[in-house]
PDB file of C-alpha atoms in Angstrom:
ATOM      1  CA  MET A   1     175.460  34.823-127.467  1.00  0.00           C
ATOM      2  CA  GLU A   2     173.309  35.914-124.524  1.00  0.00           C
ATOM      3  CA  ILE A   3     174.653  38.344-121.938  1.00  0.00           C
ATOM      4  CA  VAL A   4     172.867  38.123-118.607  1.00  0.00           C
ATOM      5  CA  GLY A   5     173.976  39.863-115.428  1.00  0.00           C
ATOM      6  CA  GLY A   6     177.366  40.772-116.872  1.00  0.00           C
ATOM      7  CA  THR A   7     178.352  37.210-117.795  1.00  0.00           C
ATOM      8  CA  THR A   8     178.741  35.765-121.240  1.00  0.00           C
ATOM      9  CA  GLY A   9     176.858  32.632-122.245  1.00  0.00           C
ATOM     10  CA  ARG A  10     175.581  31.693-118.811  1.00  0.00           C
ATOM     11  CA  SER A  11     172.908  32.954-116.476  1.00  0.00           C
ATOM     12  CA  ARG A  12     173.587  35.109-113.442  1.00  0.00           C
ATOM     13  CA  THR A  13     174.013  33.499-110.029  1.00  0.00           C
ATOM     14  CA  ILE A  14     172.885  34.675-106.640  1.00  0.00           C
ATOM     15  CA  ARG A  15     173.887  33.484-103.164  1.00  0.00           C
ATOM     16  CA  LEU A  16     170.861  31.987-101.393  1.00  0.00           C
ATOM     17  CA  PHE A  17     169.784  30.207 -98.248  1.00  0.00           C
ATOM     18  CA  PHE A  18     166.555  29.120 -96.578  1.00  0.00           C
ATOM     19  CA  ALA A  19     166.089  30.369 -93.022  1.00  0.00           C
ATOM     20  CA  LEU A  20     163.870  31.104 -90.086  1.00  0.00           C
ATOM     21  CA  TRP A  21     163.755  34.876 -89.703  1.00  0.00           C
ATOM     22  CA  PRO A  22     163.072  36.254 -86.217  1.00  0.00           C
ATOM     23  CA  SER A  23     161.086  39.409 -85.568  1.00  0.00           C
ATOM     24  CA  GLU A  24     162.948  42.691 -85.074  1.00  0.00           C
ATOM     25  CA  ALA A  25     162.142  42.492 -81.341  1.00  0.00           C
ATOM     26  CA  MET A  26     163.714  39.042 -81.081  1.00  0.00           C
ATOM     27  CA  GLN A  27     166.747  40.159 -83.093  1.00  0.00           C
ATOM     28  CA  LYS A  28     167.140  43.078 -80.676  1.00  0.00           C
ATOM     29  CA  THR A  29     166.914  40.753 -77.649  1.00  0.00           C
ATOM     30  CA  LEU A  30     169.554  38.436 -79.125  1.00  0.00           C
ATOM     31  CA  ARG A  31     171.820  41.388 -79.917  1.00  0.00           C
ATOM     32  CA  GLN A  32     171.499  42.593 -76.309  1.00  0.00           C
ATOM     33  CA  ILE A  33     172.434  39.114 -75.104  1.00  0.00           C
ATOM     34  CA  SER A  34     175.558  39.155 -77.279  1.00  0.00           C
ATOM     35  CA  GLU A  35     176.510  42.577 -75.891  1.00  0.00           C
ATOM     36  CA  GLY A  36     176.518  41.019 -72.408  1.00  0.00           C
ATOM     37  CA  VAL A  37     179.219  38.526 -73.378  1.00  0.00           C
ATOM     38  CA  ILE A  38     182.673  39.489 -72.138  1.00  0.00           C
ATOM     39  CA  VAL A  39     185.118  38.864 -74.948  1.00  0.00           C
ATOM     40  CA  GLY A  40     188.874  38.691 -74.646  1.00  0.00           C
ATOM     41  CA  ASP A  41     190.447  38.895 -78.068  1.00  0.00           C
ATOM     42  CA  GLY A  42     188.566  39.859 -81.218  1.00  0.00           C
ATOM     43  CA  GLY A  43     184.859  39.619 -81.679  1.00  0.00           C
ATOM     44  CA  ARG A  44     182.668  41.255 -84.302  1.00  0.00           C
ATOM     45  CA  ALA A  45     178.941  41.320 -83.643  1.00  0.00           C
ATOM     46  CA  VAL A  46     176.618  40.202 -86.405  1.00  0.00           C
ATOM     47  CA  PRO A  47     174.431  43.188 -87.355  1.00  0.00           C
ATOM     48  CA  GLN A  48     171.113  42.933 -85.538  1.00  0.00           C
ATOM     49  CA  LYS A  49     169.098  42.872 -88.776  1.00  0.00           C
ATOM     50  CA  ASN A  50     171.151  39.878 -90.006  1.00  0.00           C
ATOM     51  CA  ILE A  51     170.432  37.552 -87.066  1.00  0.00           C
ATOM     52  CA  HIS A  52     168.621  34.456 -88.364  1.00  0.00           C
ATOM     53  CA  MET A  53     168.585  30.655 -88.217  1.00  0.00           C
ATOM     54  CA  THR A  54     169.711  28.973 -91.430  1.00  0.00           C
ATOM     55  CA  LEU A  55     167.783  25.890 -92.520  1.00  0.00           C
ATOM     56  CA  HIS A  56     169.715  25.146 -95.725  1.00  0.00           C
ATOM     57  CA  PHE A  57     172.582  27.085 -97.247  1.00  0.00           C
ATOM     58  CA  LEU A  58     172.448  26.835-101.046  1.00  0.00           C
ATOM     59  CA  GLY A  59     175.426  29.010-101.996  1.00  0.00           C
ATOM     60  CA  ASP A  60     175.708  30.529-105.451  1.00  0.00           C
ATOM     61  CA  VAL A  61     172.887  29.259-107.639  1.00  0.00           C
ATOM     62  CA  SER A  62     171.679  30.184-111.091  1.00  0.00           C
ATOM     63  CA  ILE A  63     168.665  32.482-111.124  1.00  0.00           C
ATOM     64  CA  ASP A  64     167.193  29.956-113.564  1.00  0.00           C
ATOM     65  CA  VAL A  65     166.761  27.582-110.595  1.00  0.00           C
ATOM     66  CA  MET A  66     164.610  30.042-108.623  1.00  0.00           C
ATOM     67  CA  PRO A  67     161.234  28.688-109.870  1.00  0.00           C
ATOM     68  CA  CYS A  68     162.226  25.163-108.816  1.00  0.00           C
ATOM     69  CA  LEU A  69     163.323  26.386-105.366  1.00  0.00           C
ATOM     70  CA  GLU A  70     160.069  28.267-104.858  1.00  0.00           C
ATOM     71  CA  GLN A  71     157.943  25.314-105.992  1.00  0.00           C
ATOM     72  CA  ALA A  72     159.907  22.953-103.751  1.00  0.00           C
ATOM     73  CA  ALA A  73     159.421  25.216-100.733  1.00  0.00           C
ATOM     74  CA  SER A  74     155.710  25.509-101.533  1.00  0.00           C
ATOM     75  CA  ARG A  75     155.368  21.718-101.261  1.00  0.00           C
ATOM     76  CA  VAL A  76     156.704  21.648 -97.695  1.00  0.00           C
ATOM     77  CA  SER A  77     153.870  20.928 -95.293  1.00  0.00           C
ATOM     78  CA  ALA A  78     154.758  21.801 -91.718  1.00  0.00           C
ATOM     79  CA  ARG A  79     152.969  23.167 -88.687  1.00  0.00           C
ATOM     80  CA  PRO A  80     153.976  26.206 -86.627  1.00  0.00           C
ATOM     81  CA  PHE A  81     156.065  25.380 -83.567  1.00  0.00           C
ATOM     82  CA  GLU A  82     157.732  27.023 -80.608  1.00  0.00           C
ATOM     83  CA  LEU A  83     161.501  27.267 -80.437  1.00  0.00           C
ATOM     84  CA  THR A  84     163.229  28.255 -77.205  1.00  0.00           C
ATOM     85  CA  VAL A  85     166.664  29.824 -77.574  1.00  0.00           C
ATOM     86  CA  ASP A  86     168.315  29.425 -74.183  1.00  0.00           C
ATOM     87  CA  LEU A  87     171.971  28.582 -74.673  1.00  0.00           C
ATOM     88  CA  LEU A  88     175.149  30.334 -75.797  1.00  0.00           C
ATOM     89  CA  GLU A  89     177.911  28.264 -77.325  1.00  0.00           C
ATOM     90  CA  TYR A  90     181.399  29.212 -78.483  1.00  0.00           C
ATOM     91  CA  ARG A  91     182.755  27.359 -81.503  1.00  0.00           C
ATOM     92  CA  GLN A  92     186.536  27.706 -81.279  1.00  0.00           C
ATOM     93  CA  ARG A  93     187.345  26.244 -84.702  1.00  0.00           C
ATOM     94  CA  LEU A  94     184.871  28.640 -86.356  1.00  0.00           C
ATOM     95  CA  GLN A  95     185.641  31.509 -83.951  1.00  0.00           C
ATOM     96  CA  MET A  96     181.912  32.135 -83.528  1.00  0.00           C
ATOM     97  CA  LEU A  97     179.406  32.716 -80.755  1.00  0.00           C
ATOM     98  CA  TRP A  98     176.065  31.032 -81.287  1.00  0.00           C
ATOM     99  CA  ALA A  99     172.672  31.312 -79.611  1.00  0.00           C
ATOM    100  CA  MET A 100     170.798  28.045 -79.801  1.00  0.00           C
ATOM    101  CA  PRO A 101     168.119  25.882 -78.241  1.00  0.00           C
ATOM    102  CA  ALA A 102     169.280  23.494 -75.526  1.00  0.00           C
ATOM    103  CA  ASP A 103     166.582  21.151 -76.879  1.00  0.00           C
ATOM    104  CA  THR A 104     165.768  21.387 -80.574  1.00  0.00           C
ATOM    105  CA  PRO A 105     162.103  20.612 -81.218  1.00  0.00           C
ATOM    106  CA  ALA A 106     161.309  17.656 -83.461  1.00  0.00           C
ATOM    107  CA  ALA A 107     159.199  19.989 -85.639  1.00  0.00           C
ATOM    108  CA  LEU A 108     162.325  21.959 -86.605  1.00  0.00           C
ATOM    109  CA  TYR A 109     164.226  18.800 -87.568  1.00  0.00           C
ATOM    110  CA  GLN A 110     161.195  17.694 -89.609  1.00  0.00           C
ATOM    111  CA  LEU A 111     161.014  21.058 -91.405  1.00  0.00           C
ATOM    112  CA  VAL A 112     164.714  20.848 -92.299  1.00  0.00           C
ATOM    113  CA  GLU A 113     164.324  17.254 -93.516  1.00  0.00           C
ATOM    114  CA  ASP A 114     161.179  17.969 -95.565  1.00  0.00           C
ATOM    115  CA  LEU A 115     162.752  21.018 -97.182  1.00  0.00           C
ATOM    116  CA  TYR A 116     165.905  19.019 -98.006  1.00  0.00           C
ATOM    117  CA  HIS A 117     163.797  16.297 -99.609  1.00  0.00           C
ATOM    118  CA  GLU A 118     161.837  18.775-101.743  1.00  0.00           C
ATOM    119  CA  LEU A 119     164.953  20.760-102.766  1.00  0.00           C
ATOM    120  CA  SER A 120     166.786  17.612-103.872  1.00  0.00           C
ATOM    121  CA  GLY A 121     164.861  17.744-107.162  1.00  0.00           C
ATOM    122  CA  CYS A 122     166.356  21.136-108.062  1.00  0.00           C
ATOM    123  CA  ASP A 123     169.702  21.606-109.775  1.00  0.00           C
ATOM    124  CA  ILE A 124     171.608  22.624-106.644  1.00  0.00           C
ATOM    125  CA  LYS A 125     174.164  21.149-104.275  1.00  0.00           C
ATOM    126  CA  LEU A 126     172.823  20.617-100.750  1.00  0.00           C
ATOM    127  CA  GLU A 127     174.989  20.198 -97.676  1.00  0.00           C
ATOM    128  CA  PRO A 128     174.406  16.635 -96.424  1.00  0.00           C
ATOM    129  CA  ARG A 129     175.618  17.272 -92.856  1.00  0.00           C
ATOM    130  CA  ARG A 130     173.619  16.822 -89.675  1.00  0.00           C
ATOM    131  CA  TYR A 131     171.535  19.894 -88.858  1.00  0.00           C
ATOM    132  CA  LEU A 132     172.505  21.955 -85.823  1.00  0.00           C
ATOM    133  CA  ALA A 133     170.039  24.713 -84.927  1.00  0.00           C
ATOM    134  CA  HIS A 134     171.889  27.951 -84.130  1.00  0.00           C
ATOM    135  CA  MET A 135     172.054  31.691 -84.777  1.00  0.00           C
ATOM    136  CA  THR A 136     175.433  33.345 -85.149  1.00  0.00           C
ATOM    137  CA  LEU A 137     175.760  36.366 -82.854  1.00  0.00           C
ATOM    138  CA  MET A 138     179.500  37.092 -83.141  1.00  0.00           C
ATOM    139  CA  ARG A 139     182.334  36.231 -85.515  1.00  0.00           C
ATOM    140  CA  LYS A 140     186.130  36.429 -85.295  1.00  0.00           C
ATOM    141  CA  LEU A 141     186.247  35.549 -81.590  1.00  0.00           C
ATOM    142  CA  TYR A 142     189.838  34.413 -81.187  1.00  0.00           C
ATOM    143  CA  THR A 143     189.582  33.328 -77.556  1.00  0.00           C
ATOM    144  CA  MET A 144     186.904  31.678 -75.457  1.00  0.00           C
ATOM    145  CA  PRO A 145     184.569  34.346 -74.065  1.00  0.00           C
ATOM    146  CA  ALA A 146     182.900  34.171 -70.669  1.00  0.00           C
ATOM    147  CA  LEU A 147     179.483  32.712 -71.454  1.00  0.00           C
ATOM    148  CA  PRO A 148     176.722  33.829 -69.117  1.00  0.00           C
ATOM    149  CA  ASP A 149     173.485  31.972 -68.582  1.00  0.00           C
ATOM    150  CA  ILE A 150     170.850  33.641 -70.712  1.00  0.00           C
ATOM    151  CA  PRO A 151     167.124  34.054 -70.292  1.00  0.00           C
ATOM    152  CA  ALA A 152     164.998  31.753 -72.433  1.00  0.00           C
ATOM    153  CA  VAL A 153     163.889  33.548 -75.580  1.00  0.00           C
ATOM    154  CA  ARG A 154     160.707  31.954 -76.859  1.00  0.00           C
ATOM    155  CA  TRP A 155     160.036  32.100 -80.574  1.00  0.00           C
ATOM    156  CA  GLN A 156     156.754  31.126 -82.189  1.00  0.00           C
ATOM    157  CA  VAL A 157     157.896  29.966 -85.642  1.00  0.00           C
ATOM    158  CA  ASN A 158     155.132  30.523 -88.183  1.00  0.00           C
ATOM    159  CA  ASP A 159     157.055  30.677 -91.459  1.00  0.00           C
ATOM    160  CA  PHE A 160     160.358  30.158 -93.232  1.00  0.00           C
ATOM    161  CA  CYS A 161     161.943  32.164 -96.014  1.00  0.00           C
ATOM    162  CA  LEU A 162     164.307  32.253 -98.958  1.00  0.00           C
ATOM    163  CA  VAL A 163     167.053  34.825 -98.463  1.00  0.00           C
ATOM    164  CA  GLU A 164     169.602  36.405-100.786  1.00  0.00           C
ATOM    165  CA  SER A 165     173.052  37.130 -99.371  1.00  0.00           C
ATOM    166  CA  ASP A 166     174.871  39.996-101.067  1.00  0.00           C
ATOM    167  CA  THR A 167     178.380  41.019-100.024  1.00  0.00           C
ATOM    168  CA  LYS A 168     178.881  44.775-100.231  1.00  0.00           C
ATOM    169  CA  CYS A 169     181.911  46.837 -99.221  1.00  0.00           C
ATOM    170  CA  GLN A 170     180.101  47.747 -95.960  1.00  0.00           C
ATOM    171  CA  GLY A 171     179.370  44.080 -95.189  1.00  0.00           C
ATOM    172  CA  VAL A 172     176.866  41.368 -95.959  1.00  0.00           C
ATOM    173  CA  VAL A 173     173.306  42.439 -96.744  1.00  0.00           C
ATOM    174  CA  TYR A 174     170.498  39.901 -96.449  1.00  0.00           C
ATOM    175  CA  LYS A 175     167.249  40.313 -98.347  1.00  0.00           C
ATOM    176  CA  VAL A 176     164.228  38.107 -97.694  1.00  0.00           C
ATOM    177  CA  LEU A 177     162.938  37.202-101.156  1.00  0.00           C
ATOM    178  CA  ARG A 178     159.895  35.141-100.186  1.00  0.00           C
ATOM    179  CA  ARG A 179     158.177  33.623 -97.147  1.00  0.00           C
ATOM    180  CA  TRP A 180     156.155  30.431 -96.739  1.00  0.00           C
ATOM    181  CA  VAL A 181     153.628  30.140 -93.927  1.00  0.00           C
ATOM    182  CA  LEU A 182     153.700  26.972 -91.853  1.00  0.00           C
TER     183      LEU A 182
END
């Protein structure tokens, strides 16, 4: 009987997602924007270093699937594109504040679709829902905050990455495992 990662008879799992990862400067700008939002009840800011745009959330997957995920991502052929984040949106049901593009570029939708297609050959469960480009800035917002107009934050997207999500007692820690250049 094999023991791997503290489990008996099965391989260890890790929580993964594919994402666009902004520069530290862009993360700082987005954090400053979130600090300008006047909240009523609740509101916990996402740590600056955790601000990102998810492409596909994979959840807990076996580490045995990692080679397939990496090969699938390597087959994605996409060009760099510009993404303009210029809108704040409050999602009441989720109790979240998002930063997002008012107009999502076709190149981002194509990247998400191509990655989905390539990942479908791996032994994972993909979320089949319609893609909505956003970055979570705050969680646990119990009431609608006052949403100011924000300056357009332009982002030249040149790569995407595979990220591990690890929940620690001090909060969630994200680790970029690998990047693919567009």
